[in-house]
Backbone as a printed PyTorch tensor [residue, N CA C, xyz], in Angstrom:
tensor([[[  9.5560,  -3.5080,  -3.2550],
         [ 10.3100,  -2.4990,  -2.4440],
         [ 11.6990,  -3.0170,  -2.0850]],

        [[ 12.6710,  -2.0520,  -2.2310],
         [ 13.9840,  -2.5150,  -1.9820],
         [ 14.4360,  -2.3240,  -0.5780]],

        [[ 13.9180,  -1.2790,   0.1050],
         [ 14.3030,  -1.0950,   1.5210],
         [ 13.1820,  -0.6860,   2.4530]],

        [[ 12.5960,   0.3960,   2.1700],
         [ 11.5510,   0.8340,   3.0450],
         [ 10.2240,   0.8420,   2.2690]],

        [[  9.3050,  -0.1280,   2.5660],
         [  8.0670,  -0.3550,   1.8440],
         [  7.2270,   0.7730,   1.7890]],

        [[  7.0900,   1.5410,   2.9030],
         [  6.1400,   2.6610,   2.9470],
         [  6.7100,   3.7750,   2.0320]],

        [[  8.0020,   4.0830,   2.0250],
         [  8.5590,   5.0880,   1.1780],
         [  8.3560,   4.6890,  -0.2990]],

        [[  8.6400,   3.3720,  -0.6060],
         [  8.5840,   2.8610,  -1.9850],
         [  7.0560,   3.0580,  -2.4570]],

        [[  6.1110,   2.7350,  -1.5940],
         [  4.7330,   2.9050,  -1.9670],
         [  4.3430,   4.3260,  -2.2420]],

        [[  4.7330,   5.2540,  -1.3350],
         [  4.3430,   6.6950,  -1.6600],
         [  5.0620,   7.2010,  -2.8520]],

        [[  6.2810,   6.7960,  -3.0520],
         [  7.0550,   7.3020,  -4.2600],
         [  6.3850,   6.8210,  -5.5310]],

        [[  5.8840,   5.5780,  -5.4830],
         [  5.2180,   4.9860,  -6.6160],
         [  3.9080,   5.7510,  -6.8950]],

        [[  3.1830,   6.0700,  -5.8190],
         [  1.9340,   6.7620,  -5.9180],
         [  2.2540,   8.2270,  -6.4850]],

        [[  3.2590,   8.8800,  -6.0060],
         [  3.6060,  10.2550,  -6.5310],
         [  3.8520,  10.0910,  -8.0580]],

        [[  4.7140,   9.2190,  -8.4400],
         [  5.0630,   9.0920,  -9.8710],
         [  3.8040,   8.8460, -10.7030]],

        [[  2.9200,   7.9220, -10.2710],
         [  1.7450,   7.6300, -11.0300],
         [  0.8480,   8.7640, -11.1670]],

        [[  0.6430,   9.5460, -10.0530],
         [ -0.2370,  10.7720, -10.0910],
         [  0.2960,  11.8340, -10.9380]],

        [[  1.5720,  12.0810, -10.7960],
         [  2.1600,  13.1820, -11.6490],
         [  2.1780,  12.7570, -13.0960]],

        [[  2.3690,  11.5010, -13.3510],
         [  2.3530,  11.0230, -14.7620],
         [  0.9880,  11.2560, -15.3920]],

        [[ -0.0680,  10.9400, -14.5790],
         [ -1.3930,  11.1680, -15.0740],
         [ -1.7150,  12.5720, -15.2320]],

        [[ -1.3810,  13.4920, -14.3390],
         [ -1.5970,  14.8020, -14.4450],
         [ -0.8510,  15.5440, -15.6420]],

        [[  0.2620,  14.9710, -15.9380],
         [  1.0980,  15.6210, -17.0110],
         [  0.9390,  14.9080, -18.3560]],

        [[ -0.0980,  14.1930, -18.5050],
         [ -0.2370,  13.2770, -19.7200],
         [ -0.2950,  14.2060, -20.9870]],

        [[ -0.8850,  15.4610, -20.8580],
         [ -0.9260,  16.3080, -21.9890],
         [  0.3730,  16.8730, -22.3870]],

        [[  1.2420,  17.1500, -21.4160],
         [  2.5580,  17.7390, -21.6750],
         [  3.5030,  17.0990, -20.6860]],

        [[  4.1050,  16.0340, -20.9570],
         [  4.9840,  15.2150, -20.0440],
         [  6.1860,  16.0340, -19.6950]],

        [[  6.6030,  17.0490, -20.4060],
         [  7.7860,  17.8430, -20.0920],
         [  7.5480,  18.8920, -18.9580]],

        [[  6.2530,  19.0470, -18.5580],
         [  5.8620,  20.0370, -17.5250],
         [  5.4240,  19.2770, -16.2590]],

        [[  5.9570,  18.0300, -16.0870],
         [  5.6110,  17.2500, -14.9190],
         [  5.8700,  17.9750, -13.5640]],

        [[  6.9880,  18.7510, -13.5700],
         [  7.4460,  19.3840, -12.3720],
         [  6.4170,  20.3740, -11.8220]],

        [[  5.5810,  20.9600, -12.7200],
         [  4.5760,  21.9630, -12.3020],
         [  3.5850,  21.3640, -11.3350]],

        [[  3.4160,  20.0970, -11.3190],
         [  2.3500,  19.4210, -10.3920],
         [  2.9640,  18.9510,  -9.0620]],

        [[  4.1920,  18.9380,  -8.9240],
         [  4.8410,  18.3950,  -7.6990],
         [  4.2950,  19.1380,  -6.4790]],

        [[  4.2910,  20.4470,  -6.4860],
         [  3.8090,  21.2120,  -5.3440],
         [  2.3920,  20.9200,  -4.9960]],

        [[  1.5070,  20.7190,  -5.9840],
         [  0.1430,  20.4420,  -5.7290],
         [ -0.0740,  19.0230,  -5.1630]],

        [[  0.6690,  18.1160,  -5.6740],
         [  0.6130,  16.7120,  -5.1540],
         [  1.1370,  16.6410,  -3.8090]],

        [[  2.1830,  17.3940,  -3.5280],
         [  2.7460,  17.4100,  -2.1290],
         [  1.7190,  17.9520,  -1.1240]],

        [[  1.0720,  19.0710,  -1.5480],
         [  0.0150,  19.6600,  -0.6020],
         [ -1.0940,  18.6570,  -0.3000]],

        [[ -1.5590,  18.0020,  -1.3210],
         [ -2.6180,  16.9320,  -1.1570],
         [ -2.1250,  15.8900,  -0.1800]],

        [[ -0.9780,  15.3160,  -0.4510],
         [ -0.4950,  14.2600,   0.3730],
         [ -0.3240,  14.7190,   1.7770]],

        [[  0.2130,  15.8640,   2.0670],
         [  0.4110,  16.3860,   3.3780],
         [ -0.7830,  16.8480,   4.1300]],

        [[ -1.9170,  16.9710,   3.2760],
         [ -3.1170,  17.3820,   4.0350],
         [ -4.0740,  16.1790,   4.0630]],

        [[ -3.7230,  14.9890,   3.5710],
         [ -4.5390,  13.8590,   3.5490],
         [ -4.4960,  13.1540,   4.8710]],

        [[ -5.6430,  12.6520,   5.4180],
         [ -5.6290,  11.9800,   6.7130],
         [ -4.8480,  10.6870,   6.5200]],

        [[ -4.0050,  10.3860,   7.5230],
         [ -3.2410,   9.1380,   7.4910],
         [ -3.6840,   8.3420,   8.6690]],

        [[ -4.1670,   7.1860,   8.4270],
         [ -4.6720,   6.2650,   9.5140],
         [ -3.6120,   5.9180,  10.5110]],

        [[ -2.4250,   5.7270,  10.0160],
         [ -1.2860,   5.3130,  10.9390],
         [ -0.9620,   6.3880,  12.0290]],

        [[ -1.2200,   7.6810,  11.6900],
         [ -0.8890,   8.6600,  12.6800],
         [ -2.2410,   9.4150,  13.1740]],

        [[ -3.2660,   8.9970,  12.6600],
         [ -4.6240,   9.4400,  13.0260],
         [ -4.8560,  10.9830,  12.8180]],

        [[ -4.0880,  11.4860,  11.8350],
         [ -4.3180,  12.8680,  11.4310],
         [ -3.6300,  13.0520,  10.0760]],

        [[ -3.4090,  14.2800,   9.6520],
         [ -2.6870,  14.6060,   8.4020],
         [ -1.1900,  14.8260,   8.7950]],

        [[ -0.2880,  14.6180,   7.9160],
         [  1.1180,  14.9960,   8.2170],
         [  1.3600,  16.3820,   8.5600]],

        [[  0.6050,  17.3580,   7.8420],
         [  0.6580,  18.7890,   8.0860],
         [  0.2120,  19.1470,   9.4080]],

        [[ -0.9200,  18.5120,   9.8640],
         [ -1.5340,  18.8010,  11.1260],
         [ -0.5970,  18.2930,  12.3130]],

        [[  0.0280,  17.1860,  12.0800],
         [  0.9610,  16.5730,  12.9980],
         [  2.1370,  17.5220,  13.2280]],

        [[  2.6340,  18.1030,  12.0940],
         [  3.8050,  18.9460,  12.1210],
         [  3.5210,  20.3910,  12.7880]],

        [[  2.3890,  20.9780,  12.3220],
         [  2.1070,  22.3750,  12.5950],
         [  0.9270,  22.5220,  13.6390]],

        [[  0.2240,  21.4020,  13.9930],
         [ -0.7950,  21.5120,  14.9880],
         [ -2.1160,  22.0970,  14.5010]],

        [[ -2.2530,  22.3330,  13.1390],
         [ -3.4520,  22.8250,  12.6690],
         [ -3.6790,  22.2410,  11.2440]],

        [[ -4.8700,  22.2310,  10.7330],
         [ -5.2160,  21.7760,   9.4330],
         [ -4.7150,  22.7400,   8.4240]],

        [[ -4.3070,  22.2250,   7.2130],
         [ -3.8780,  23.0070,   6.1870],
         [ -5.0140,  23.8020,   5.5300]],

        [[ -4.7140,  25.0400,   5.2380],
         [ -5.8150,  26.0110,   4.7330],
         [ -5.7440,  26.3070,   3.3250]],

        [[ -5.6020,  25.3420,   2.4930],
         [ -5.5400,  25.5120,   1.0540],
         [ -6.6570,  24.7960,   0.3140]],

        [[ -6.7940,  25.1320,  -0.9360],
         [ -7.8910,  24.4360,  -1.6670],
         [ -7.2750,  23.1000,  -2.0830]],

        [[ -8.1320,  22.1070,  -2.0150],
         [ -7.7670,  20.8230,  -2.4970],
         [ -8.0790,  20.6510,  -3.9480]],

        [[ -7.1570,  20.2240,  -4.6740],
         [ -7.3710,  19.8730,  -6.0930],
         [ -8.0820,  18.5230,  -6.1490]],

        [[ -9.3800,  18.6390,  -6.4830],
         [-10.2150,  17.3590,  -6.4610],
         [ -9.6510,  16.2590,  -7.4560]],

        [[ -9.0210,  16.7140,  -8.4910],
         [ -8.6200,  15.7200,  -9.4800],
         [ -7.3990,  15.0190,  -8.9130]],

        [[ -6.5330,  15.7270,  -8.1940],
         [ -5.3260,  15.0550,  -7.5620],
         [ -5.7910,  14.2000,  -6.4890]],

        [[ -6.6820,  14.6360,  -5.6010],
         [ -7.2060,  13.8420,  -4.5250],
         [ -7.8480,  12.5310,  -5.0050]],

        [[ -8.5820,  12.5880,  -6.0210],
         [ -9.2260,  11.3890,  -6.5520],
         [ -8.2130,  10.4520,  -7.0720]],

        [[ -7.2750,  10.9700,  -7.8470],
         [ -6.0790,  10.1020,  -8.3350],
         [ -5.3160,   9.4380,  -7.1910]],

        [[ -5.0070,  10.2300,  -6.1440],
         [ -4.3040,   9.6200,  -5.0700],
         [ -5.1230,   8.5340,  -4.4060]],

        [[ -6.4360,   8.8430,  -4.1900],
         [ -7.2460,   7.8090,  -3.5620],
         [ -7.3140,   6.5580,  -4.3970]],

        [[ -7.4600,   6.7280,  -5.7670],
         [ -7.5110,   5.5560,  -6.5720],
         [ -6.1740,   4.7290,  -6.4700]],

        [[ -5.0770,   5.4010,  -6.4730],
         [ -3.7720,   4.7910,  -6.3840],
         [ -3.5490,   4.1800,  -5.0040]],

        [[ -3.9300,   4.8300,  -3.9180],
         [ -3.8760,   4.2770,  -2.6530],
         [ -4.7470,   2.9540,  -2.5140]],

        [[ -5.8950,   2.9940,  -3.1160],
         [ -6.8430,   1.8570,  -3.1100],
         [ -6.1230,   0.6780,  -3.8910]],

        [[ -5.5310,   0.9810,  -5.0370],
         [ -4.8770,  -0.0700,  -5.7510],
         [ -3.7360,  -0.6900,  -5.0050]],

        [[ -2.9370,   0.1910,  -4.3820],
         [ -1.8740,  -0.3620,  -3.5030],
         [ -2.3910,  -1.1790,  -2.4220]],

        [[ -3.4940,  -0.8120,  -1.7930],
         [ -4.1410,  -1.5990,  -0.7720],
         [ -4.5430,  -2.9690,  -1.2560]],

        [[ -5.2150,  -2.9230,  -2.4490],
         [ -5.6650,  -4.2630,  -2.9970],
         [ -4.4680,  -5.1140,  -3.2400]],

        [[ -3.4110,  -4.5530,  -3.8620],
         [ -2.3090,  -5.3940,  -4.2460],
         [ -1.6540,  -5.9290,  -2.8870]],

        [[ -1.5430,  -5.1290,  -1.9450],
         [ -0.9310,  -5.4960,  -0.6480],
         [ -1.7900,  -6.6650,   0.0050]],

        [[ -3.1060,  -6.4360,  -0.0440],
         [ -3.9890,  -7.4020,   0.5150],
         [ -3.8410,  -8.7310,  -0.1530]],

        [[ -3.7590,  -8.7190,  -1.4980],
         [ -3.7690,  -9.9160,  -2.3260],
         [ -2.4180, -10.6050,  -2.0770]],

        [[ -1.3320,  -9.8870,  -1.8830],
         [  0.0170, -10.4570,  -1.5840],
         [  0.0040, -11.1150,  -0.1890]],

        [[ -0.6550, -10.3980,   0.7700],
         [ -0.6880, -11.0550,   2.0240],
         [ -1.5360, -12.2700,   2.0900]],

        [[ -2.6000, -12.3300,   1.2980],
         [ -3.3650, -13.5460,   1.2210],
         [ -2.6490, -14.6810,   0.6220]],

        [[ -1.8390, -14.3940,  -0.4680],
         [ -0.9830, -15.4090,  -1.1020],
         [  0.0360, -15.9700,  -0.0470]],

        [[  0.6900, -15.0560,   0.6550],
         [  1.7100, -15.4880,   1.6780],
         [  0.9800, -16.3130,   2.7120]],

        [[ -0.1990, -15.9540,   3.2200],
         [ -0.9650, -16.6580,   4.2110],
         [ -1.2620, -18.0850,   3.6720]],

        [[ -1.6770, -18.1470,   2.5050],
         [ -2.0530, -19.4630,   1.9080],
         [ -0.8360, -20.3540,   1.8760]],

        [[  0.3040, -19.7650,   1.4410],
         [  1.5640, -20.5820,   1.3700],
         [  1.9610, -21.0930,   2.8420]],

        [[  1.8120, -20.2090,   3.7280],
         [  2.1720, -20.5050,   5.1870],
         [  1.3170, -21.5850,   5.7530]],

        [[ -0.0140, -21.5190,   5.4430],
         [ -0.9680, -22.4330,   5.8830],
         [ -0.6400, -23.8360,   5.3610]],

        [[ -0.3200, -23.8720,   4.0460],
         [  0.0110, -25.0640,   3.3510],
         [  1.2840, -25.6600,   3.9780]],

        [[  2.2890, -24.8460,   4.3000],
         [  3.5590, -25.2610,   4.8210],
         [  3.2580, -25.9530,   6.2180]],

        [[  2.4910, -25.2730,   7.0210],
         [  2.1870, -25.7790,   8.4410],
         [  1.4230, -27.0960,   8.3120]],

        [[  0.4960, -27.1590,   7.3680],
         [ -0.2910, -28.3870,   7.1880],
         [  0.6480, -29.5510,   6.7760]],

        [[  1.5120, -29.3030,   5.8710],
         [  2.4910, -30.3110,   5.3810],
         [  3.3990, -30.7370,   6.5980]],

        [[  3.8400, -29.8190,   7.3790],
         [  4.6320, -30.1420,   8.5410],
         [  3.8430, -31.0000,   9.5270]],

        [[  2.6710, -30.6530,   9.7920],
         [  1.8260, -31.3670,  10.6900],
         [  1.5530, -32.7670,  10.1660]],

        [[  1.3190, -32.9040,   8.8850],
         [  1.0990, -34.1910,   8.2870],
         [  2.2770, -35.1210,   8.3970]],

        [[  3.4530, -34.5820,   8.1470],
         [  4.7250, -35.3470,   8.2560],
         [  4.9500, -35.7470,   9.7470]],

        [[  4.6740, -34.8850,  10.7220],
         [  4.7980, -35.1480,  12.0990],
         [  3.8480, -36.2110,  12.5520]],

        [[  2.5570, -36.1560,  12.0830],
         [  1.5770, -37.0820,  12.5050],
         [  1.8970, -38.4290,  11.9340]],

        [[  2.3660, -38.4270,  10.6830],
         [  2.6340, -39.7590,  10.0030],
         [  3.8060, -40.4320,  10.5460]],

        [[  4.7410, -39.7640,  11.1580],
         [  5.8800, -40.4220,  11.8070],
         [  5.4780, -41.2510,  13.0180]],

        [[  4.4240, -40.9400,  13.7330],
         [  3.9170, -41.6810,  14.8400],
         [  2.8780, -42.6320,  14.4560]],

        [[  2.3590, -42.6910,  13.3180],
         [  1.2390, -43.4360,  12.8400],
         [  1.7760, -44.8850,  12.4040]],

        [[  0.9800, -45.8450,  12.9380],
         [  1.3040, -47.2300,  12.6000],
         [  0.4510, -47.7250,  11.4630]],

        [[  0.9060, -48.6310,  10.6170],
         [  0.0180, -49.1000,   9.5190],
         [ -1.2440, -49.7450,  10.1110]],

        [[ -2.3390, -49.5970,   9.4450],
         [ -3.5390, -50.2510,   9.9410],
         [ -3.5010, -51.7370,   9.8100]],

        [[ -4.1340, -52.4270,  10.6180],
         [ -4.1250, -53.8750,  10.6930],
         [ -5.1700, -54.3910,   9.7350]],

        [[ -4.7630, -55.4490,   8.9730],
         [ -5.5900, -56.0000,   7.9770],
         [ -6.4270, -57.2070,   8.6640]],

        [[ -7.6040, -57.3890,   8.3750],
         [ -8.4290, -58.4520,   8.9890],
         [ -8.8810, -59.4250,   7.9310]]])
């Protein structure tokens, strides 16, 4: 992500889903934008504890959900989650190693050589 990670993630999801939907005729990708937008706007978002549509209008959206789009979005969101989790784990591992190295250096500065008998 270059600037806003959340926006970059959703844009990546939208592009992937539209690409999959228009695999038979890539020149007609634009025909799926409206459906993908409806599904995204009506999908529950954990961060706001509701759907974006319901947050804006105060009621749930009253349209048919395209199961194919919903499934693709869920798969893509799951993949993003797994990638984000793996990246966080890598960063945590590096940070733990860094702190351990710093602690070792600090400890060794005060340590005296062992006495030989």
